[in-house]
XYZ file of C-alpha atoms in Angstrom:
668
model
C -96.325 5.429 -53.063
C -98.124 4.031 -49.514
C -100.677 3.266 -51.693
C -98.498 1.415 -54.065
C -96.954 -0.344 -51.280
C -100.480 -1.419 -50.101
C -101.721 -2.517 -53.123
C -98.806 -5.063 -52.831
C -99.650 -5.979 -49.173
C -103.252 -6.836 -50.390
C -101.892 -8.766 -53.242
C -99.095 -10.945 -51.278
C -101.122 -14.263 -50.967
C -101.061 -16.775 -47.796
C -98.076 -16.618 -45.424
C -97.379 -19.189 -43.441
C -97.349 -17.023 -40.533
C -101.073 -16.543 -40.978
C -101.782 -20.862 -40.975
C -99.263 -21.133 -38.548
C -100.990 -18.121 -35.485
C -104.124 -19.793 -36.909
C -103.274 -22.944 -35.186
C -101.521 -21.840 -32.580
C -103.756 -18.544 -31.125
C -106.458 -21.705 -30.798
C -104.436 -23.726 -29.061
C -102.429 -20.842 -26.957
C -106.104 -20.206 -25.293
C -107.608 -23.494 -25.285
C -105.144 -23.757 -22.973
C -104.954 -20.989 -21.174
C -108.989 -21.985 -20.587
C -107.634 -25.385 -18.571
C -105.298 -24.613 -16.602
C -107.618 -21.538 -15.893
C -110.801 -23.741 -15.027
C -107.606 -26.565 -13.476
C -105.936 -22.934 -10.948
C -106.695 -19.575 -10.511
C -104.738 -17.603 -12.337
C -103.566 -15.036 -9.090
C -101.812 -18.670 -7.749
C -99.544 -19.490 -11.238
C -97.049 -18.083 -10.101
C -96.666 -19.546 -6.847
C -97.575 -23.265 -8.520
C -94.744 -22.451 -10.986
C -91.601 -21.411 -9.388
C -92.731 -23.077 -5.950
C -95.767 -25.436 -6.705
C -97.334 -26.837 -3.114
C -97.578 -30.569 -2.752
C -100.373 -30.254 -0.798
C -102.569 -28.354 -2.674
C -103.268 -30.929 -5.609
C -104.975 -28.497 -7.806
C -101.242 -26.627 -8.625
C -99.735 -30.544 -9.040
C -102.297 -31.109 -11.614
C -100.612 -27.324 -13.140
C -96.896 -28.375 -12.618
C -97.137 -31.846 -13.322
C -99.401 -33.154 -15.949
C -101.039 -29.788 -17.956
C -97.875 -26.980 -18.437
C -96.027 -30.611 -19.314
C -99.277 -31.774 -21.922
C -98.582 -28.809 -23.111
C -94.704 -28.961 -23.568
C -95.318 -32.641 -25.081
C -97.942 -31.970 -27.654
C -95.757 -28.191 -29.544
C -91.925 -30.698 -28.906
C -93.641 -33.799 -30.451
C -94.878 -31.871 -33.124
C -92.546 -30.258 -33.732
C -90.631 -32.872 -33.684
C -92.069 -35.197 -36.216
C -92.986 -31.907 -38.767
C -89.701 -31.937 -38.657
C -88.074 -35.313 -39.534
C -90.612 -34.930 -42.314
C -89.873 -32.544 -43.993
C -86.780 -34.160 -43.962
C -87.497 -37.442 -45.633
C -89.644 -36.091 -48.549
C -86.833 -33.238 -49.493
C -84.470 -36.852 -49.142
C -86.876 -39.017 -50.873
C -88.506 -35.878 -53.080
C -90.887 -38.012 -52.042
C -94.123 -35.310 -51.053
C -96.204 -38.767 -49.282
C -92.703 -39.734 -47.498
C -93.733 -39.489 -43.440
C -92.800 -41.352 -39.902
C -95.845 -42.962 -40.021
C -95.992 -43.329 -44.205
C -92.755 -45.443 -43.873
C -93.272 -47.563 -41.447
C -91.303 -45.416 -39.014
C -93.211 -45.915 -36.054
C -94.080 -48.322 -35.831
C -91.072 -50.081 -35.921
C -90.062 -48.062 -32.951
C -92.920 -49.361 -31.236
C -92.379 -52.755 -31.739
C -89.043 -52.401 -31.052
C -90.502 -51.511 -27.648
C -93.228 -53.315 -26.786
C -90.669 -56.349 -27.855
C -88.211 -55.002 -25.810
C -90.531 -54.569 -22.765
C -91.947 -57.879 -22.517
C -88.785 -59.935 -23.653
C -85.737 -57.504 -23.363
C -86.293 -54.800 -19.873
C -82.505 -55.031 -20.125
C -82.212 -52.779 -22.875
C -83.430 -49.779 -21.701
C -80.227 -49.859 -19.587
C -79.221 -48.167 -22.658
C -82.394 -45.679 -22.832
C -85.631 -46.539 -24.601
C -84.763 -44.337 -27.684
C -82.253 -46.014 -28.745
C -84.135 -49.062 -28.400
C -86.791 -46.939 -30.677
C -84.416 -46.287 -32.898
C -82.823 -49.722 -33.875
C -86.669 -50.396 -34.509
C -87.227 -47.395 -36.299
C -83.912 -47.758 -38.837
C -85.195 -51.646 -39.052
C -87.745 -50.924 -40.445
C -87.019 -48.453 -42.921
C -84.002 -49.944 -44.120
C -87.194 -53.002 -44.738
C -89.040 -50.609 -46.450
C -85.606 -49.605 -48.908
C -85.070 -53.149 -49.619
C -89.070 -54.002 -50.559
C -88.885 -51.038 -52.953
C -85.145 -51.317 -53.944
C -85.995 -52.584 -56.982
C -88.148 -50.206 -58.211
C -85.399 -47.377 -58.809
C -86.950 -46.113 -54.623
C -89.888 -44.549 -56.296
C -92.076 -42.122 -54.480
C -95.390 -45.338 -54.968
C -93.642 -47.908 -54.285
C -91.408 -46.690 -51.198
C -94.742 -45.003 -49.689
C -96.304 -48.814 -50.031
C -93.762 -50.193 -49.173
C -93.784 -48.718 -45.721
C -97.364 -48.107 -45.298
C -98.322 -52.471 -45.937
C -95.084 -53.185 -43.428
C -96.704 -50.683 -40.114
C -100.116 -52.964 -40.874
C -98.110 -56.508 -40.211
C -96.502 -53.957 -37.413
C -99.501 -53.235 -36.101
C -100.044 -56.644 -36.710
C -97.872 -58.459 -34.359
C -98.324 -55.136 -31.726
C -101.921 -55.963 -31.534
C -100.009 -60.052 -30.533
C -98.286 -58.300 -28.588
C -101.069 -56.725 -26.907
C -104.141 -59.434 -27.464
C -101.681 -61.917 -24.710
C -100.410 -59.865 -22.411
C -103.804 -57.969 -21.142
C -102.205 -57.326 -17.656
C -100.301 -54.323 -20.007
C -103.657 -54.065 -22.447
C -104.729 -50.554 -21.767
C -101.234 -48.977 -21.204
C -99.560 -49.906 -24.164
C -103.170 -49.657 -26.256
C -103.445 -45.548 -24.811
C -99.319 -45.848 -25.462
C -99.483 -47.077 -28.664
C -101.785 -44.437 -30.191
C -100.387 -41.218 -28.559
C -101.069 -40.378 -25.915
C -99.701 -37.331 -23.923
C -100.472 -37.209 -20.136
C -97.420 -36.393 -18.535
C -96.607 -36.890 -15.217
C -93.944 -34.726 -14.701
C -90.970 -32.863 -16.929
C -88.638 -35.854 -17.134
C -89.493 -37.115 -20.096
C -90.960 -33.179 -21.527
C -86.951 -32.443 -20.691
C -85.045 -35.143 -22.504
C -87.290 -34.819 -25.324
C -86.656 -30.861 -25.345
C -82.579 -31.761 -25.066
C -82.769 -34.534 -27.954
C -85.110 -32.987 -30.425
C -82.439 -29.380 -30.052
C -79.190 -31.425 -30.442
C -81.251 -33.115 -33.510
C -82.794 -30.050 -34.689
C -78.757 -28.283 -34.904
C -77.274 -31.110 -36.057
C -80.254 -30.539 -39.003
C -79.439 -26.647 -39.322
C -75.772 -27.240 -40.156
C -76.831 -29.326 -42.985
C -79.523 -27.127 -44.533
C -77.209 -25.989 -47.797
C -76.374 -29.854 -48.877
C -80.118 -30.705 -47.877
C -80.432 -28.357 -51.386
C -78.114 -29.428 -52.977
C -80.345 -32.352 -53.202
C -82.262 -31.219 -55.299
C -79.683 -31.588 -58.034
C -78.579 -34.335 -60.410
C -75.649 -35.668 -59.150
C -72.899 -33.950 -61.394
C -74.265 -30.936 -59.900
C -73.995 -31.727 -56.477
C -70.225 -33.175 -56.536
C -69.642 -29.971 -59.036
C -70.429 -28.269 -55.310
C -68.367 -30.272 -53.502
C -72.113 -32.552 -51.785
C -71.413 -35.648 -51.474
C -75.002 -37.438 -52.517
C -75.003 -40.645 -50.921
C -72.945 -38.687 -47.505
C -75.634 -36.489 -47.092
C -79.415 -38.964 -47.489
C -77.995 -41.450 -45.401
C -76.868 -38.296 -42.313
C -79.827 -36.567 -43.178
C -82.155 -39.459 -43.181
C -80.753 -40.710 -39.952
C -81.740 -37.399 -37.904
C -84.720 -37.383 -39.329
C -85.008 -41.138 -38.446
C -84.233 -40.112 -34.713
C -86.215 -37.155 -34.628
C -89.056 -39.911 -34.685
C -87.575 -42.565 -32.476
C -87.130 -40.396 -29.950
C -90.795 -38.885 -30.037
C -92.328 -43.103 -30.082
C -90.021 -43.328 -26.943
C -91.669 -40.465 -24.561
C -94.693 -39.968 -26.088
C -95.798 -42.900 -27.617
C -97.426 -42.684 -31.855
C -99.211 -39.258 -33.605
C -100.224 -40.475 -36.859
C -99.500 -38.314 -39.520
C -97.862 -35.182 -38.431
C -95.015 -35.419 -39.497
C -97.290 -35.590 -43.543
C -99.415 -32.751 -42.873
C -97.499 -30.175 -41.176
C -95.346 -29.999 -44.270
C -97.847 -30.462 -46.964
C -99.249 -27.669 -44.691
C -96.191 -25.987 -45.477
C -95.538 -25.815 -48.315
C -99.616 -24.617 -49.484
C -99.110 -22.025 -47.727
C -96.162 -20.787 -49.329
C -92.788 -21.759 -48.419
C -90.820 -23.304 -51.246
C -87.335 -22.600 -50.533
C -86.335 -25.611 -47.841
C -84.997 -23.028 -45.332
C -88.667 -22.047 -45.049
C -89.827 -25.438 -45.732
C -87.092 -26.667 -42.625
C -88.971 -22.948 -40.046
C -93.541 -23.816 -40.992
C -92.992 -26.961 -41.014
C -92.274 -27.491 -37.218
C -94.823 -24.180 -35.677
C -97.614 -25.283 -38.075
C -97.413 -29.371 -37.150
C -96.629 -28.271 -33.028
C -99.454 -26.020 -33.830
C -101.483 -29.164 -35.238
C -100.640 -31.577 -32.847
C -101.359 -28.980 -30.207
C -104.570 -28.092 -30.830
C -105.849 -31.578 -31.357
C -104.674 -32.152 -27.781
C -106.109 -29.162 -26.177
C -110.134 -29.685 -28.171
C -109.445 -34.015 -27.197
C -109.136 -32.690 -24.027
C -112.620 -30.381 -23.647
C -114.333 -33.523 -25.062
C -112.504 -35.779 -22.800
C -115.620 -36.597 -20.486
C -117.430 -37.857 -24.210
C -114.402 -40.914 -24.085
C -113.501 -41.428 -20.363
C -110.608 -39.217 -20.814
C -108.614 -40.326 -22.178
C -108.660 -40.994 -26.248
C -105.510 -40.792 -27.467
C -104.295 -37.868 -29.103
C -102.932 -39.930 -31.687
C -105.140 -41.569 -33.198
C -106.909 -38.402 -34.042
C -104.184 -36.878 -35.479
C -104.457 -40.247 -37.070
C -108.487 -39.559 -38.576
C -107.194 -35.492 -39.810
C -104.154 -37.297 -41.972
C -105.639 -40.318 -44.412
C -107.863 -37.569 -45.709
C -105.160 -35.490 -46.359
C -103.031 -39.172 -47.578
C -106.459 -39.312 -50.488
C -106.371 -35.534 -50.985
C -102.114 -35.524 -52.314
C -102.498 -39.330 -53.887
C -104.234 -37.961 -57.097
C -101.336 -35.346 -57.111
C -98.582 -37.846 -58.063
C -97.357 -37.943 -61.491
C -97.721 -42.264 -61.870
C -98.725 -44.443 -65.505
C -101.824 -44.383 -65.713
C -101.909 -47.976 -67.582
C -102.563 -50.539 -65.171
C -100.747 -54.085 -64.454
C -101.060 -56.595 -65.635
C -103.218 -59.482 -63.558
C -101.460 -62.243 -62.645
C -104.802 -63.625 -62.528
C -105.675 -62.309 -66.098
C -107.001 -64.805 -68.663
C -103.902 -64.112 -71.384
C -101.877 -66.264 -68.737
C -101.651 -70.183 -70.114
C -103.382 -72.566 -68.545
C -100.746 -74.739 -66.393
C -102.638 -79.056 -65.814
C -106.030 -80.008 -65.912
C -108.286 -77.337 -63.676
C -110.607 -79.596 -62.922
C -107.442 -83.197 -61.432
C -106.746 -79.367 -59.489
C -109.285 -78.012 -57.891
C -110.791 -81.698 -57.005
C -107.045 -82.500 -55.450
C -107.862 -79.457 -53.573
C -111.205 -80.338 -52.452
C -109.341 -83.899 -51.277
C -106.873 -81.750 -49.259
C -109.167 -79.169 -47.464
C -111.424 -82.425 -46.493
C -108.676 -84.419 -45.314
C -106.819 -80.856 -43.766
C -110.440 -80.445 -42.125
C -110.488 -84.550 -40.954
C -107.195 -84.150 -39.211
C -108.009 -80.133 -37.778
C -110.657 -82.634 -35.840
C -109.365 -85.783 -33.918
C -106.081 -84.340 -33.795
C -104.877 -82.277 -31.392
C -103.098 -82.672 -27.546
C -104.381 -84.364 -24.506
C -105.078 -81.982 -20.733
C -101.510 -83.107 -20.212
C -100.162 -81.592 -23.091
C -99.796 -84.345 -24.788
C -100.206 -85.393 -28.856
C -103.346 -86.958 -28.990
C -105.423 -88.689 -32.321
C -109.187 -88.951 -30.739
C -111.236 -92.152 -31.199
C -115.025 -92.234 -32.038
C -115.848 -92.373 -28.834
C -113.313 -89.560 -27.672
C -114.915 -87.162 -31.643
C -118.607 -86.939 -29.889
C -117.541 -85.625 -26.677
C -115.133 -83.181 -28.861
C -117.144 -81.954 -31.759
C -118.749 -79.112 -29.898
C -116.120 -77.629 -29.558
C -113.559 -78.089 -32.179
C -116.368 -78.838 -35.162
C -118.201 -75.042 -34.685
C -114.473 -73.091 -35.199
C -113.392 -75.553 -37.510
C -115.945 -75.133 -39.804
C -116.607 -71.171 -39.164
C -112.429 -71.135 -39.777
C -113.285 -72.914 -43.016
C -115.895 -70.884 -44.626
C -114.285 -67.844 -43.462
C -111.367 -68.273 -45.706
C -113.298 -69.170 -48.342
C -115.083 -66.197 -48.194
C -112.690 -64.035 -47.930
C -110.546 -65.119 -50.531
C -113.125 -65.030 -52.571
C -113.978 -61.695 -52.075
C -110.282 -61.134 -52.974
C -110.165 -62.631 -56.164
C -112.711 -60.914 -57.348
C -110.836 -57.274 -56.389
C -108.117 -59.068 -58.161
C -109.723 -59.165 -61.224
C -111.576 -55.755 -60.802
C -108.749 -54.002 -60.583
C -106.857 -55.591 -62.757
C -104.138 -55.561 -59.446
C -102.301 -58.695 -57.703
C -101.364 -57.222 -55.072
C -105.747 -55.980 -54.392
C -107.489 -58.382 -51.293
C -109.692 -57.154 -48.739
C -107.358 -56.424 -45.965
C -105.173 -54.477 -48.515
C -107.532 -52.866 -49.255
C -108.286 -51.641 -46.066
C -112.043 -53.386 -46.505
C -111.621 -55.314 -43.795
C -110.802 -52.914 -41.786
C -114.878 -50.208 -43.377
C -116.410 -53.863 -41.791
C -115.104 -53.473 -38.763
C -115.836 -50.066 -38.696
C -119.720 -50.944 -39.434
C -119.170 -53.354 -36.630
C -118.081 -50.947 -34.384
C -120.463 -48.493 -34.855
C -122.806 -50.876 -33.837
C -121.578 -52.148 -31.466
C -121.755 -49.268 -29.708
C -125.127 -47.485 -31.078
C -127.411 -50.277 -30.250
C -127.485 -51.932 -26.785
C -128.237 -56.220 -28.081
C -127.274 -55.907 -32.065
C -128.483 -59.453 -33.340
C -125.312 -60.986 -35.628
C -127.961 -59.700 -38.487
C -127.594 -55.912 -38.223
C -124.192 -56.557 -37.570
C -123.492 -58.244 -40.678
C -125.944 -55.007 -42.239
C -123.508 -52.900 -41.081
C -120.357 -54.103 -40.987
C -120.992 -54.558 -45.471
C -122.329 -51.014 -45.655
C -118.984 -49.935 -43.619
C -116.823 -52.545 -46.968
C -119.147 -51.893 -48.904
C -118.498 -47.562 -48.373
C -114.476 -48.367 -49.040
C -114.918 -50.001 -51.880
C -117.322 -47.051 -53.548
C -114.486 -44.352 -52.554
C -111.242 -46.567 -53.512
C -113.286 -46.869 -57.563
C -114.622 -42.635 -57.169
C -110.733 -42.191 -56.651
C -108.451 -44.306 -58.999
C -111.101 -44.415 -61.982
C -109.248 -41.324 -63.204
C -106.554 -43.744 -63.806
C -107.719 -46.294 -65.171
C -107.240 -48.087 -61.732
C -103.772 -47.365 -61.363
C -102.266 -50.605 -58.644
C -100.127 -48.614 -56.974
C -103.014 -45.667 -56.479
C -105.874 -47.974 -56.192
C -103.816 -49.363 -53.002
C -102.549 -45.686 -51.148
C -105.962 -45.064 -51.748
C -107.310 -48.246 -49.524
C -104.087 -48.505 -47.252
C -104.853 -44.749 -46.529
C -108.912 -45.220 -45.861
C -107.140 -48.605 -43.700
C -105.732 -45.859 -41.081
C -108.693 -43.635 -40.973
C -111.444 -46.376 -40.961
C -108.196 -48.108 -38.081
C -107.723 -44.533 -36.375
C -111.326 -44.315 -35.967
C -111.236 -47.085 -33.642
C -108.714 -47.367 -32.035
C -110.135 -44.042 -30.747
C -114.274 -45.719 -29.705
C -112.136 -48.324 -28.546
C -109.486 -46.208 -25.868
C -111.950 -44.500 -24.833
C -111.850 -47.993 -21.628
C -115.349 -49.282 -22.288
C -115.803 -53.177 -21.074
C -116.356 -54.338 -25.459
C -112.524 -52.688 -25.718
C -111.116 -56.383 -25.295
C -114.074 -58.021 -26.700
C -113.615 -56.149 -29.530
C -110.371 -56.776 -29.527
C -109.482 -60.488 -29.806
C -112.262 -60.629 -32.625
C -109.755 -57.779 -34.643
C -107.109 -60.260 -34.195
C -109.437 -63.420 -35.799
C -110.859 -64.342 -32.705
C -112.813 -67.692 -32.509
C -112.828 -68.853 -29.096
C -116.866 -68.249 -28.427
C -117.561 -69.693 -32.300
C -120.251 -72.326 -31.852
C -123.131 -74.793 -33.998
C -125.321 -71.291 -34.307
C -122.782 -69.187 -36.047
C -120.995 -72.042 -37.549
C -123.928 -73.071 -39.149
C -124.652 -69.002 -40.519
C -121.488 -69.013 -42.130
C -121.706 -71.763 -43.780
C -125.094 -70.526 -45.079
C -123.560 -66.528 -46.709
C -120.889 -69.103 -47.808
C -123.328 -71.377 -50.354
C -124.832 -68.930 -50.948
C -122.500 -66.281 -51.735
C -120.157 -68.670 -53.940
C -122.895 -69.078 -56.109
C -124.404 -65.662 -56.381
C -120.646 -65.045 -57.422
C -120.999 -68.069 -59.601
C -123.057 -66.637 -62.389
C -121.126 -63.520 -62.060
C -118.249 -66.359 -63.451
C -118.393 -64.422 -67.026
C -118.229 -61.053 -66.256
C -115.102 -61.717 -63.797
C -113.355 -63.554 -67.856
C -113.590 -59.991 -69.262
C -113.102 -57.879 -66.767
C -109.143 -58.623 -66.366
C -109.407 -57.125 -70.046
C -110.117 -53.562 -68.729
C -113.276 -52.235 -70.644
C -113.852 -52.259 -74.472
C -113.550 -55.718 -74.382
C -116.574 -55.643 -71.968
C -118.599 -52.634 -73.933
C -117.916 -54.316 -77.173
C -119.919 -57.584 -75.957
C -122.699 -55.232 -74.725
C -121.943 -54.737 -70.554
C -122.843 -51.944 -68.170
C -119.685 -52.014 -66.703
C -121.260 -49.439 -63.857
C -123.622 -51.733 -63.421
C -121.072 -54.835 -63.524
C -118.733 -53.410 -60.754
C -121.229 -52.107 -58.834
C -122.903 -55.805 -58.491
C -119.633 -57.062 -58.390
C -117.668 -54.772 -55.364
C -121.614 -55.802 -53.887
C -120.902 -59.053 -53.763
C -117.296 -58.387 -52.320
C -118.413 -56.330 -49.632
C -121.271 -58.846 -48.636
C -117.291 -61.927 -48.522
C -115.545 -59.747 -46.712
C -118.336 -58.371 -44.339
C -119.305 -62.130 -43.826
C -115.906 -63.260 -43.271
C -115.203 -60.581 -41.181
C -117.697 -61.263 -38.730
C -116.290 -64.569 -38.151
C -112.649 -63.691 -38.257
C -111.344 -60.734 -37.907
C -110.753 -58.026 -40.189
C -106.409 -58.852 -40.650
C -105.494 -62.692 -41.900
C -104.126 -61.835 -46.273
C -106.017 -64.749 -46.879
C -107.618 -61.878 -49.442
C -104.808 -62.000 -50.987
C -102.966 -65.053 -50.640
C -105.461 -68.142 -51.427
C -106.177 -65.556 -55.398
C -102.423 -65.611 -55.942
C -101.508 -69.403 -54.363
C -104.996 -70.713 -56.665
C -102.849 -69.405 -60.025
C -99.680 -70.702 -59.399
C -100.886 -74.091 -59.397
C -102.428 -73.516 -63.003
C -106.000 -71.801 -62.062
C -105.781 -68.605 -64.392
C -109.433 -68.569 -65.760
C -112.265 -67.242 -63.364
C -114.149 -70.274 -62.783
C -111.550 -72.304 -61.579
C -109.351 -69.582 -59.447
C -112.379 -68.313 -58.158
C -113.162 -72.196 -57.065
C -109.148 -72.943 -56.042
C -109.607 -70.203 -54.212
C -111.967 -70.592 -51.991
C -110.888 -74.079 -51.367
C -107.692 -72.636 -50.520
C -108.543 -69.686 -48.707
C -110.371 -72.472 -46.826
C -107.778 -75.061 -45.811
C -105.230 -71.708 -44.495
C -107.571 -70.546 -42.326
C -108.131 -73.986 -41.226
C -104.684 -74.483 -40.048
C -104.224 -71.385 -38.358
C -107.204 -72.318 -36.613
C -105.899 -75.726 -35.771
C -101.922 -73.989 -35.231
C -104.128 -71.442 -33.094
C -105.267 -73.691 -30.708
C -102.464 -76.120 -30.427
C -98.857 -74.190 -30.541
C -98.645 -72.955 -27.606
C -101.627 -74.771 -25.918
C -103.120 -74.913 -22.945
C -103.398 -71.235 -23.675
C -105.157 -70.436 -28.075
C -103.650 -68.022 -30.576
C -106.102 -66.243 -33.046
C -106.647 -68.348 -35.853
C -107.032 -64.919 -37.858
C -103.420 -63.267 -36.356
C -101.467 -66.631 -36.800
C -102.726 -66.475 -40.388
C -102.336 -62.793 -40.279
C -98.170 -63.744 -39.636
C -98.004 -66.070 -42.205
C -99.073 -63.673 -45.065
C -97.523 -60.724 -43.958
C -94.586 -62.023 -45.521
C -95.994 -63.305 -47.923
C -97.249 -59.986 -48.624
C -93.354 -57.739 -48.253
C -92.440 -60.409 -50.723
C -95.084 -60.130 -53.345
C -93.938 -55.879 -52.590
C -90.560 -56.718 -53.622
C -91.016 -58.648 -56.529
C -90.125 -55.916 -59.367
């Protein structure tokens, strides 16, 4: 009998408590080491019961390290519990506060209220964050409603919304530099504490919401049934979903308002709980918070142990995003979706409208007029609008011409890269910004800046190209098995972009003097563009556009699928490699000038297609002209809107392009 029991125990699979112990015990040991390194254990009782205010070690022990560990445990548990609820209610294993845009919406709401409506905090910061998170979830549902709230559509809408909210938050930080460090560190999830007030408030909030969720375990379990089965058991599916989603949003908002944004904890912990054997909802709601608490606690302790490397202020939230993005990529192939890619609007089978040569010629004339107006129309030092004559132009050209030309050529290169990617992946939503190619280029550039003391422009371009090409290569590898399914390509790109952005955030949050310069560049600033840089951008654009023109035949065939290309003897692997390389170099060169977030690579090919330019060569030419015009106008608006202050051209293009991207997502 004993042998049978032992054999049964030995054959039992991995259990959730084993994983939880594997996270909590190392975190506790590291925490004890940190505490012992700050204060001798003999003084711990005194520091806990009656800390000596004159002893800095006891104050650090009681008011900083202990509440920091408690904040990590509470935040990790709350986000994990919220993620488990989202995944159960939406029947979506990728749903979490970060992938649904809820954390980003709460963060943006807090930033807006801090700068422009501080009176709202009289009711409590958690209510401001709750409004932002609820608004973000409502937008996500609106964007994915016509697609039946399918798992991929919901997550894709959430990630796109988070991307746009991040761009808006970057704009707020850029124009409030005196708040730069605080907003940047808080926005990336910092667990630094200066007392117990935040932790106490968060503990009460989590206890209340957790108690309400405990009362809903049975109705939440019934959510897995169909409508008729749930009604026969006396459960209102709509009411239960609304109540559960409201409580999950509240948990997310409480963490964001009290501590900051921690990426992907709500995704990782429930996934790990299920993988370790928690199959029933009751078990998932118990073990997900424990695993989430242990994971964030352990991550924070590792950050503390390596704090000297990053100046002691490395945001824990950015580090969790570094772990979470690979998990999102790993979970992505396990979602069911149609393998057949949708037909792109750029497909050559579409009927062209009008005469392509006439349309392209009109766009060229419009671009020339835009360039003339950009160089001549502006505001005088007293704020009045004025058109510069020939006499004034000689003095203004060295200031206006380099920026205008650099923005024009960078916009053309990003638009061309987006057109190539859309035709190559047969995905009308593909672009350097959405697929994370721009973020990869930014990460490559960041590494070059931080590792090479005097990096020249050629080295920066090579590093950016390497980062962009690496992202594209990973996307291709992850998407080939599904025939480049649109949703999978986009989610893979956004996950990689989030990973690169998290790495960039973790490095720049170290307090290095390069941080502000890098933030200006990431928002698309052309402030420091001079004549040689404009000439360099023009040279890159001319060469790369010429090389792309040689690939027109391939780009005509790629939207039709693999069969036509194979029928005419194309080596598809080599063709994809060349086209990906071209798009990577185009993205890197454009990104060096106007930053990684512009959405020009998404908008320009669509606008060219709307004008009737469907075949490869006309669409490529139209996209280049439209992209150049968009960035030229964005640069001019950036110089004029808030005169005498200036807004980055890339940021203006992002603020315009974000709603366009969401509109495209909302279409059937």
